[in-house]
Amino acid sequence: MSTPYAATPVLANDRVRLVALAPEHAEELATAVAEHELWRTWYTRIPSPDGMPAEIERRRALQDAGRMAAWAVIDPSSGRAVGMTTYMNLDPDNRRLEIGSTWLGVSAQGTGINPAAKLLLLERAFEELGCVAVEFRTHWHNHQSRAAIARLGAKQDGVLRNHTVMPDGTLRDTVVFSVIEGEWPAVRSGLEHRLRIR
């Protein structure tokens, strides 16, 4: 079932370009994820270099089914793919979605690429798709991600205890954050000031 929520138009600003995830991104993404063996991080699910083509196809299949919008994150300074991000848990009837399954190569972290990408994704969600809420979820032990989400201006909704069984058999407590429609103008201003894009 097709939905505008699952579309992947090019989204761009001075710091980042988001383009539809495609098989031709596999080699650059494998290089990005191999740096410092990012894919071995135990508390998140990041594809291995060898598993990158399959992960790209998995995300594209979910998009074809109307269940995900999958982008490659492009660093405009190099033109290279440095990560992935998605809209997921699409709920058009309730005008909600989650921004998630995001990872960036180590060299791209702390460069402004992540908040710039989130600004683009939040702009589309609230201003083009008419969302009333956008959610973010992460592992309780992923303190870097939790801090980054809070810096975006999202508020913590709660913790889903024993929410997911991880590949290594451990149980993930999932921390849920969101930005709601009424908060978006302040969140947008905060991100724009932080990035000084406009």
Short mmCIF file of C-alpha atoms in Angstrom, two decimals:
data_model
loop_
_atom_site.label_atom_id
_atom_site.label_comp_id
_atom_site.label_asym_id
_atom_site.label_seq_id
_atom_site.Cartn_x
_atom_site.Cartn_y
_atom_site.Cartn_z
CA MET A 1 0.00 0.00 0.00
CA SER A 2 1.55 3.29 -1.09
CA THR A 3 1.59 6.24 1.29
CA PRO A 4 3.30 9.63 1.08
CA TYR A 5 4.88 8.72 4.41
CA ALA A 6 6.95 6.07 2.58
CA ALA A 7 8.18 8.42 -0.17
CA THR A 8 11.84 9.48 -0.22
CA PRO A 9 12.28 12.80 -2.01
CA VAL A 10 15.76 14.31 -1.91
CA LEU A 11 16.09 16.47 1.23
CA ALA A 12 19.07 18.81 1.46
CA ASN A 13 20.61 21.73 3.28
CA ASP A 14 24.16 23.05 3.66
CA ARG A 15 25.25 20.21 5.94
CA VAL A 16 23.65 17.05 4.50
CA ARG A 17 21.77 15.46 1.62
CA LEU A 18 19.29 12.65 2.12
CA VAL A 19 18.65 10.55 -0.98
CA ALA A 20 16.65 7.39 -1.55
CA LEU A 21 18.66 4.41 -0.29
CA ALA A 22 19.87 2.29 -3.22
CA PRO A 23 22.17 -0.68 -3.90
CA GLU A 24 24.86 1.63 -5.29
CA HIS A 25 25.35 3.04 -1.77
CA ALA A 26 26.47 -0.34 -0.41
CA GLU A 27 30.23 0.07 -0.93
CA GLU A 28 30.45 3.54 0.64
CA LEU A 29 28.21 2.51 3.54
CA ALA A 30 30.29 -0.62 4.14
CA THR A 31 33.38 1.59 4.35
CA ALA A 32 31.63 3.98 6.75
CA VAL A 33 30.46 1.22 9.08
CA ALA A 34 33.84 -0.55 9.09
CA GLU A 35 35.54 2.47 10.69
CA HIS A 36 36.26 1.56 14.33
CA GLU A 37 34.09 -1.53 13.71
CA LEU A 38 30.98 0.51 14.40
CA TRP A 39 28.78 -2.42 13.46
CA ARG A 40 30.00 -4.37 16.53
CA THR A 41 28.30 -1.90 18.93
CA TRP A 42 26.35 -4.29 21.17
CA TYR A 43 23.38 -2.10 22.10
CA THR A 44 22.25 -1.24 18.60
CA ARG A 45 21.61 -2.94 15.28
CA ILE A 46 24.03 -1.64 12.69
CA PRO A 47 24.69 -3.76 9.58
CA SER A 48 28.14 -5.25 9.13
CA PRO A 49 30.17 -4.38 6.02
CA ASP A 50 29.36 -7.78 4.51
CA GLY A 51 25.70 -7.45 5.48
CA MET A 52 25.21 -4.01 3.95
CA PRO A 53 23.67 -5.11 0.61
CA ALA A 54 21.14 -7.29 2.43
CA GLU A 55 20.23 -4.47 4.84
CA ILE A 56 19.73 -2.09 1.94
CA GLU A 57 17.43 -4.59 0.26
CA ARG A 58 15.54 -5.22 3.54
CA ARG A 59 14.84 -1.52 3.96
CA ARG A 60 13.88 -1.10 0.31
CA ALA A 61 11.45 -4.04 0.56
CA LEU A 62 9.81 -2.46 3.61
CA GLN A 63 9.55 0.79 1.65
CA ASP A 64 7.98 -1.01 -1.32
CA ALA A 65 5.42 -2.41 1.15
CA GLY A 66 4.64 1.12 2.40
CA ARG A 67 6.11 0.46 5.84
CA MET A 68 9.31 2.53 5.76
CA ALA A 69 11.00 5.45 3.99
CA ALA A 70 14.72 4.71 3.68
CA TRP A 71 17.38 7.31 2.93
CA ALA A 72 21.15 7.26 2.52
CA VAL A 73 22.86 10.10 4.41
CA ILE A 74 25.29 11.91 2.08
CA ASP A 75 28.07 14.20 3.29
CA PRO A 76 28.00 17.00 0.67
CA SER A 77 31.64 17.88 1.34
CA SER A 78 32.73 14.49 -0.01
CA GLY A 79 29.67 13.33 -1.92
CA ARG A 80 29.92 9.99 -0.09
CA ALA A 81 27.24 8.03 1.76
CA VAL A 82 28.13 8.08 5.46
CA GLY A 83 25.04 6.55 7.06
CA MET A 84 21.37 5.60 6.86
CA THR A 85 18.14 6.95 8.31
CA THR A 86 14.44 6.14 7.97
CA TYR A 87 10.88 7.00 8.70
CA MET A 88 9.47 3.84 10.29
CA ASN A 89 6.41 2.72 12.26
CA LEU A 90 4.42 4.74 9.77
CA ASP A 91 0.92 5.56 11.04
CA PRO A 92 -0.76 7.92 8.55
CA ASP A 93 -4.23 7.39 10.08
CA ASN A 94 -2.98 8.87 13.35
CA ARG A 95 -0.52 11.27 11.64
CA ARG A 96 2.49 9.81 13.43
CA LEU A 97 5.81 8.24 12.47
CA GLU A 98 9.16 7.38 14.00
CA ILE A 99 12.55 8.62 12.83
CA GLY A 100 14.85 5.69 13.47
CA SER A 101 17.17 2.93 12.32
CA THR A 102 19.71 5.72 11.97
CA TRP A 103 23.46 5.30 12.08
CA LEU A 104 26.40 7.45 10.98
CA GLY A 105 30.00 6.45 10.42
CA VAL A 106 32.35 7.53 13.18
CA SER A 107 33.97 10.27 11.06
CA ALA A 108 30.54 11.82 10.40
CA GLN A 109 29.57 11.93 14.06
CA GLY A 110 29.81 15.31 15.77
CA THR A 111 30.04 17.18 12.46
CA GLY A 112 26.50 18.60 12.42
CA ILE A 113 25.32 16.04 9.88
CA ASN A 114 22.96 14.33 12.34
CA PRO A 115 21.07 17.42 13.58
CA ALA A 116 20.97 18.79 10.01
CA ALA A 117 19.40 15.53 8.81
CA LYS A 118 16.93 15.53 11.69
CA LEU A 119 15.92 19.10 10.83
CA LEU A 120 15.13 18.02 7.26
CA LEU A 121 13.20 14.94 8.41
CA LEU A 122 11.22 16.85 11.02
CA GLU A 123 10.43 19.63 8.51
CA ARG A 124 9.01 17.09 6.09
CA ALA A 125 7.07 15.25 8.79
CA PHE A 126 5.39 18.32 10.28
CA GLU A 127 5.20 20.73 7.35
CA GLU A 128 4.60 18.43 4.37
CA LEU A 129 3.04 15.28 5.83
CA GLY A 130 1.02 17.01 8.57
CA CYS A 131 2.22 14.84 11.44
CA VAL A 132 0.99 15.59 14.95
CA ALA A 133 3.87 13.68 16.58
CA VAL A 134 7.27 12.31 15.59
CA GLU A 135 8.85 9.65 17.76
CA PHE A 136 12.43 8.58 18.43
CA ARG A 137 13.42 5.34 20.18
CA THR A 138 16.75 4.05 21.43
CA HIS A 139 18.33 1.50 23.74
CA TRP A 140 18.55 2.45 27.42
CA HIS A 141 22.32 1.83 27.30
CA ASN A 142 22.83 3.99 24.20
CA HIS A 143 23.68 7.12 26.17
CA GLN A 144 25.16 8.87 23.11
CA SER A 145 21.90 8.46 21.18
CA ARG A 146 19.75 9.47 24.16
CA ALA A 147 21.76 12.66 24.62
CA ALA A 148 21.63 13.43 20.89
CA ILE A 149 17.85 12.99 20.79
CA ALA A 150 17.40 15.25 23.82
CA ARG A 151 19.65 17.89 22.18
CA LEU A 152 17.28 17.91 19.20
CA GLY A 153 14.56 19.18 21.52
CA ALA A 154 12.61 15.92 21.84
CA LYS A 155 11.13 15.08 25.23
CA GLN A 156 11.31 11.66 26.87
CA ASP A 157 7.91 9.96 26.99
CA GLY A 158 8.95 6.89 28.94
CA VAL A 159 10.78 3.57 28.95
CA LEU A 160 9.39 0.31 27.54
CA ARG A 161 10.92 -2.32 29.81
CA ASN A 162 12.08 -5.66 28.32
CA HIS A 163 10.79 -4.36 25.00
CA THR A 164 12.99 -6.17 22.47
CA VAL A 165 15.17 -9.28 22.39
CA MET A 166 18.51 -8.27 20.89
CA PRO A 167 20.54 -10.53 18.56
CA ASP A 168 22.84 -11.50 21.45
CA GLY A 169 19.85 -12.54 23.56
CA THR A 170 19.90 -9.54 25.91
CA LEU A 171 16.67 -7.64 26.53
CA ARG A 172 16.46 -4.04 25.40
CA ASP A 173 14.72 -1.42 27.49
CA THR A 174 13.56 1.07 24.86
CA VAL A 175 13.60 4.78 25.70
CA VAL A 176 10.85 6.63 23.82
CA PHE A 177 11.10 10.33 22.95
CA SER A 178 8.86 12.52 20.83
CA VAL A 179 8.34 15.97 19.37
CA ILE A 180 4.69 16.97 19.12
CA GLU A 181 3.13 19.40 16.67
CA GLY A 182 2.90 22.32 19.10
CA GLU A 183 6.58 21.98 20.01
CA TRP A 184 7.83 21.94 16.44
CA PRO A 185 8.30 25.73 15.97
CA ALA A 186 10.58 25.95 19.03
CA VAL A 187 12.41 22.75 18.10
CA ARG A 188 12.93 24.08 14.58
CA SER A 189 14.26 27.41 15.86
CA GLY A 190 16.62 25.60 18.22
CA LEU A 191 18.01 23.41 15.46
CA GLU A 192 18.37 26.32 13.03
CA HIS A 193 20.19 28.37 15.64
CA ARG A 194 22.43 25.42 16.45
CA LEU A 195 23.27 24.81 12.80
CA ARG A 196 23.10 28.43 11.61
CA ILE A 197 21.75 27.19 8.29
CA ARG A 198 19.38 30.08 7.82
#
